[in-house]
Short mmCIF file of N, CA and C in Angstrom, two decimals:
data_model
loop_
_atom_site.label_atom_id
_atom_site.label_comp_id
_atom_site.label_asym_id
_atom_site.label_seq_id
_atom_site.Cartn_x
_atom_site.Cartn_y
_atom_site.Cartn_z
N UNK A 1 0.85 -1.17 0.00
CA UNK A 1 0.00 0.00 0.00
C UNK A 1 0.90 1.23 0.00
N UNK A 2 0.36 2.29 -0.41
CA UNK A 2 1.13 3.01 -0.66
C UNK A 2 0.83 4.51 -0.46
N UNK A 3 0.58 5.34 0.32
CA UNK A 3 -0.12 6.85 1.17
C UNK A 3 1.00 7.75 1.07
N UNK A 4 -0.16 8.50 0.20
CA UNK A 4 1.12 10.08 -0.35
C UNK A 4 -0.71 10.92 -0.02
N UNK A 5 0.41 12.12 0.82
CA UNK A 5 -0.39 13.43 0.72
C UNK A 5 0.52 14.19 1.08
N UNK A 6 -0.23 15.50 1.07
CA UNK A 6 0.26 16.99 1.27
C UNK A 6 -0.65 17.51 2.96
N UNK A 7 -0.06 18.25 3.50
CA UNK A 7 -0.77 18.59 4.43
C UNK A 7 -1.51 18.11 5.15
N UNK A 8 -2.78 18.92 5.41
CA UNK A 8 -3.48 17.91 6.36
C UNK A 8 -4.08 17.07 5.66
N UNK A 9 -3.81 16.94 4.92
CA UNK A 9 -4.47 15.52 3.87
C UNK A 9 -4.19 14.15 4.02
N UNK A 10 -3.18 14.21 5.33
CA UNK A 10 -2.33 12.72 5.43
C UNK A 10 -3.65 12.49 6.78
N UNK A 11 -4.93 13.12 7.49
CA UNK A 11 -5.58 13.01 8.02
C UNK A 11 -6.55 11.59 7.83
N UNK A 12 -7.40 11.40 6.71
CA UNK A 12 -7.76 9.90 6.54
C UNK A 12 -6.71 9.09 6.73
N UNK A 13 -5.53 9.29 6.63
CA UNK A 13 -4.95 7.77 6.35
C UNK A 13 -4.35 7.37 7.54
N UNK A 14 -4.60 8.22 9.21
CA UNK A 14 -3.82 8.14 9.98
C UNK A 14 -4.63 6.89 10.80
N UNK A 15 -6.09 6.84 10.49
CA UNK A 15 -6.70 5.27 11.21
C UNK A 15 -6.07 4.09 9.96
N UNK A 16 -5.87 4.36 9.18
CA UNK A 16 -5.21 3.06 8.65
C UNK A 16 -4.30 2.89 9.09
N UNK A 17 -3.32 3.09 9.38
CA UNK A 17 -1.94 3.32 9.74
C UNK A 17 -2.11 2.83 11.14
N UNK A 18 -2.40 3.22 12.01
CA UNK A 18 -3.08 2.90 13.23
C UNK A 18 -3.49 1.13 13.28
N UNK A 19 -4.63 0.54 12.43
CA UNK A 19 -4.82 -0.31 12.37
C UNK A 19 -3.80 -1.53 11.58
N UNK A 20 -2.78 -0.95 10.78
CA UNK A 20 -1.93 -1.42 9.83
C UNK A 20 -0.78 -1.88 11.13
N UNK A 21 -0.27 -1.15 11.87
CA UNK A 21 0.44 -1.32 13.40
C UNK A 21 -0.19 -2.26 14.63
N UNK A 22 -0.76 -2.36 14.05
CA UNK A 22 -1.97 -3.20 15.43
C UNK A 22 -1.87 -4.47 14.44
N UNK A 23 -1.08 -5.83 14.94
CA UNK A 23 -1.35 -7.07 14.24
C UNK A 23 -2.21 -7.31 14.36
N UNK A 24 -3.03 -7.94 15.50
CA UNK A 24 -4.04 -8.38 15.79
C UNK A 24 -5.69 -7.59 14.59
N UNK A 25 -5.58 -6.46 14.66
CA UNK A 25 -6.60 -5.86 13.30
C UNK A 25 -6.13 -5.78 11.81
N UNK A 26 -4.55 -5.69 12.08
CA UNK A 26 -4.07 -6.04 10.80
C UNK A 26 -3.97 -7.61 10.23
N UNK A 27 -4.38 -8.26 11.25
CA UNK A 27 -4.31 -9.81 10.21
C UNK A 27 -6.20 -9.93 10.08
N UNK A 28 -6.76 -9.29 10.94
CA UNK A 28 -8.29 -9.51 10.64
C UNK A 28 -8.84 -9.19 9.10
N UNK A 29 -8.28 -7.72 9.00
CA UNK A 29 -8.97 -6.58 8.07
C UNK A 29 -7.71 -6.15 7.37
N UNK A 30 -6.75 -7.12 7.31
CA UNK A 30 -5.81 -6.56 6.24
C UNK A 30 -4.88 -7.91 6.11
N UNK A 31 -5.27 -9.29 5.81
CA UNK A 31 -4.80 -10.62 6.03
C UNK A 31 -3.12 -10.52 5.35
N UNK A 32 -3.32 -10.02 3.92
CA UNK A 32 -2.46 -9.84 2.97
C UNK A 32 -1.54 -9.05 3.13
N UNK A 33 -1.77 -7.85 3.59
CA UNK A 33 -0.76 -6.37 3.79
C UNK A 33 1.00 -6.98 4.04
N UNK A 34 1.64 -6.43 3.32
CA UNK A 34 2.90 -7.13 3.80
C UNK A 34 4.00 -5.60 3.85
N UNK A 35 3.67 -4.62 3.13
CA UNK A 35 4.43 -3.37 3.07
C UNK A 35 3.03 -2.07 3.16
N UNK A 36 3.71 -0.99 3.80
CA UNK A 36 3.03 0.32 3.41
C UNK A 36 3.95 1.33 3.17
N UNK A 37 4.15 2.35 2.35
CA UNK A 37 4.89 3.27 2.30
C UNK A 37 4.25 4.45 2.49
N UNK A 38 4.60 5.34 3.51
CA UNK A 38 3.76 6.60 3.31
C UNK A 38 4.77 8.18 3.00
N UNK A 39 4.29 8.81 2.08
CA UNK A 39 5.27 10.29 1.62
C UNK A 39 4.41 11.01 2.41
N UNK A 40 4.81 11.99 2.54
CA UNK A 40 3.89 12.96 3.42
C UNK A 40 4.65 14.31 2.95
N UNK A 41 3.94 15.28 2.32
CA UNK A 41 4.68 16.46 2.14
C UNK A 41 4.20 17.82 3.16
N UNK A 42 4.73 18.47 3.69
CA UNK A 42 4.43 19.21 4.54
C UNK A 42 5.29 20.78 4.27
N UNK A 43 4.68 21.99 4.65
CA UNK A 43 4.99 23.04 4.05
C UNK A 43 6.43 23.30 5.09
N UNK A 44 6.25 22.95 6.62
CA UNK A 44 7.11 23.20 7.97
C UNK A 44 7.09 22.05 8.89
N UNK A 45 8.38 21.72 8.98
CA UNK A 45 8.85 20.59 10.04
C UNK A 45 8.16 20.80 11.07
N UNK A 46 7.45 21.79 11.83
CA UNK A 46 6.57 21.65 13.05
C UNK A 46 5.62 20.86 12.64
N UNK A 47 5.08 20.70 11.28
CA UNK A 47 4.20 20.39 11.00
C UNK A 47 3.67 18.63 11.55
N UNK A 48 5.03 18.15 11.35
CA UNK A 48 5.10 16.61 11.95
C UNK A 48 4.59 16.16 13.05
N UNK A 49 4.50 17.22 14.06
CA UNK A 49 4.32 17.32 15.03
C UNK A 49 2.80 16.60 15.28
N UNK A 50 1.73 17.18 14.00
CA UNK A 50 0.55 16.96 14.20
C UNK A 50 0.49 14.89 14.68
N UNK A 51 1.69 14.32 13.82
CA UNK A 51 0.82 12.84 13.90
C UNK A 51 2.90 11.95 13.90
N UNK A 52 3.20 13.05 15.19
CA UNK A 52 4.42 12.38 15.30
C UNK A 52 4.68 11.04 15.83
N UNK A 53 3.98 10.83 17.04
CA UNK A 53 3.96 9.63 17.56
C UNK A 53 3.57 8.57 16.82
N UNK A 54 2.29 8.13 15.76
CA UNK A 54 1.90 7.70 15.17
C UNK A 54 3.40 7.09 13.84
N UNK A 55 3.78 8.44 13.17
CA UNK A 55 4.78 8.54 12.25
C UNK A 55 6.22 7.50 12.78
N UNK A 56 6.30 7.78 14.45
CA UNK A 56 7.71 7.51 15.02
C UNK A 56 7.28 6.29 15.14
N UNK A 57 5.98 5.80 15.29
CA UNK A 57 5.74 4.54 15.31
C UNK A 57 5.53 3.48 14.18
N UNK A 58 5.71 3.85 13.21
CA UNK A 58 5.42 3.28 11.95
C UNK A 58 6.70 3.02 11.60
N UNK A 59 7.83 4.10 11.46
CA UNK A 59 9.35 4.35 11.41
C UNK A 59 10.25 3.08 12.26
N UNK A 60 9.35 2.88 13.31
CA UNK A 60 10.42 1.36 14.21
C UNK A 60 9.28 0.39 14.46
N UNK A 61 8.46 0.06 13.37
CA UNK A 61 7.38 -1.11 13.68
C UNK A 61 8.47 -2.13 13.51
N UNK A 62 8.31 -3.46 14.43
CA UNK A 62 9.13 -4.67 13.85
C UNK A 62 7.55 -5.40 13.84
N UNK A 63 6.58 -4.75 13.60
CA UNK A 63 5.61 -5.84 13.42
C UNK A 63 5.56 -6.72 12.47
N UNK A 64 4.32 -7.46 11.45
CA UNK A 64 4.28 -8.34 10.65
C UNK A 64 4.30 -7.28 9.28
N UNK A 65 4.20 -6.19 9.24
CA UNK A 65 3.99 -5.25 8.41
C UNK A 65 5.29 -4.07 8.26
N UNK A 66 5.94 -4.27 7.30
CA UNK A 66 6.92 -3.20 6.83
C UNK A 66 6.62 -2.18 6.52
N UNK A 67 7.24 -0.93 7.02
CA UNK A 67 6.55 0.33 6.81
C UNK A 67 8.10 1.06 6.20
N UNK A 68 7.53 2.10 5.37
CA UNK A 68 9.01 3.13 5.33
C UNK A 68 8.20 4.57 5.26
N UNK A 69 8.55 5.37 6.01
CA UNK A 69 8.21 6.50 6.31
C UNK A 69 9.17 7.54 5.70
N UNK A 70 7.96 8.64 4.93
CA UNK A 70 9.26 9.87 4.65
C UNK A 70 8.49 10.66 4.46
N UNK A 71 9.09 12.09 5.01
CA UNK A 71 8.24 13.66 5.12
C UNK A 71 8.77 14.04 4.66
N UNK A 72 8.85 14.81 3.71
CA UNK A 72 9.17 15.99 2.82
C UNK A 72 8.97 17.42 3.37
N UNK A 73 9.74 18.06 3.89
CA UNK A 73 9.61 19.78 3.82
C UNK A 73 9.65 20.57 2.75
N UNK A 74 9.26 21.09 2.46
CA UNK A 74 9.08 21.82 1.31
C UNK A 74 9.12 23.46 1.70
N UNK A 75 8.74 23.98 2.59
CA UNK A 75 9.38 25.23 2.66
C UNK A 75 10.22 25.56 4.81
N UNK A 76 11.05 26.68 4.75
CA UNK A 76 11.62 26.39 6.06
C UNK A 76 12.62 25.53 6.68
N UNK A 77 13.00 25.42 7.32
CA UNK A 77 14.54 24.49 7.62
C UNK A 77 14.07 23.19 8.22
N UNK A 78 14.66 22.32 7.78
CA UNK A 78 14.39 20.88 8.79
C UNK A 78 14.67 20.78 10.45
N UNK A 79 13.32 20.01 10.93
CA UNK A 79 14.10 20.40 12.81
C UNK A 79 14.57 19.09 12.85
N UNK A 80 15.01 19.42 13.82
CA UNK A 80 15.66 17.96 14.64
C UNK A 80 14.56 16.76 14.52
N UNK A 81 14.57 15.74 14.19
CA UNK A 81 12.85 14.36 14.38
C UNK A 81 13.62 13.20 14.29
N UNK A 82 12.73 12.52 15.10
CA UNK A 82 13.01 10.99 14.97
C UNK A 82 12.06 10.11 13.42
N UNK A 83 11.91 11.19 13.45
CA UNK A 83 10.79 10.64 11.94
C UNK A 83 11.64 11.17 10.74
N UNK A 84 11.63 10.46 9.72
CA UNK A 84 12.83 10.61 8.69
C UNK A 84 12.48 11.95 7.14
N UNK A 85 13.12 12.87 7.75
CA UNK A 85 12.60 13.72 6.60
C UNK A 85 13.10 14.80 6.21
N UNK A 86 12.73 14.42 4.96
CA UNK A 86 13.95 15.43 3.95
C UNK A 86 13.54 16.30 3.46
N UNK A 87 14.31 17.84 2.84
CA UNK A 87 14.14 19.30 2.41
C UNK A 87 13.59 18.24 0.89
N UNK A 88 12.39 19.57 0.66
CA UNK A 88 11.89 20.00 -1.15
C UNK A 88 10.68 18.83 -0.93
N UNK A 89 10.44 18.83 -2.48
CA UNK A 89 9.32 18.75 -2.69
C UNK A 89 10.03 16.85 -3.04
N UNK A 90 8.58 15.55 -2.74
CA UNK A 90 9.00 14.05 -3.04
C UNK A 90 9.40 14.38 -4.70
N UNK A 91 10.14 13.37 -5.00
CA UNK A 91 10.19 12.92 -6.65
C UNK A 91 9.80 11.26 -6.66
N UNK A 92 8.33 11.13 -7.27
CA UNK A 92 7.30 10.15 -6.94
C UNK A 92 8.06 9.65 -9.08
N UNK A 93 8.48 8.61 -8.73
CA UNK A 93 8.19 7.74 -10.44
C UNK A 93 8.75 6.40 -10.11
N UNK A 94 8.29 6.27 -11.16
CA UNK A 94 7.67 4.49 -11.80
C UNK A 94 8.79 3.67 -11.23
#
């Protein structure tokens, strides 16, 4: 699976993510799931802030489900995070 947004747009996808971390609902309602990748573009590194714990938790799942996490800043300096994320805008191809 694969979750790209901008802003607060990464808002729906934060109960999946949630449930995707939780084995026990992830083998119910997601038997198959074996990877998720989520981009997240954000205008300011505070911005992370909104769904950090969630993010920091996806970043060191050793659950049954592989995750790779990456935030994009796009304007403003990068802060310090345990969540992995890099200056400019993603470069999303095939």
């Amino acid at each position: 699976v694969v979750c790209v947004a901008g802003g607060i747009g990464f808002t729906p996808m934060a109960p999946f993510l949630e449930m995707a971390l939780n084995d026990d609902k992830c083998s119910l309602w997601f038997p198959k799931l074996q990877r998720v990748w989520v981009v997240w573009a954000v205008q300011h590194s505070d911005h992370v802030t909104w769904f950090k714990q969630l993010l920091q938790q996806a970043s060191g799942s050793t659950g049954q489900v592989e995750f790779s996490v990456r935030v994009h800043v796009t304007r403003g300096s990068l802060a310090q995070s345990t969540v992995p994320c890099f200056k400019g805008r993603p470069k999303l191809s095939a």
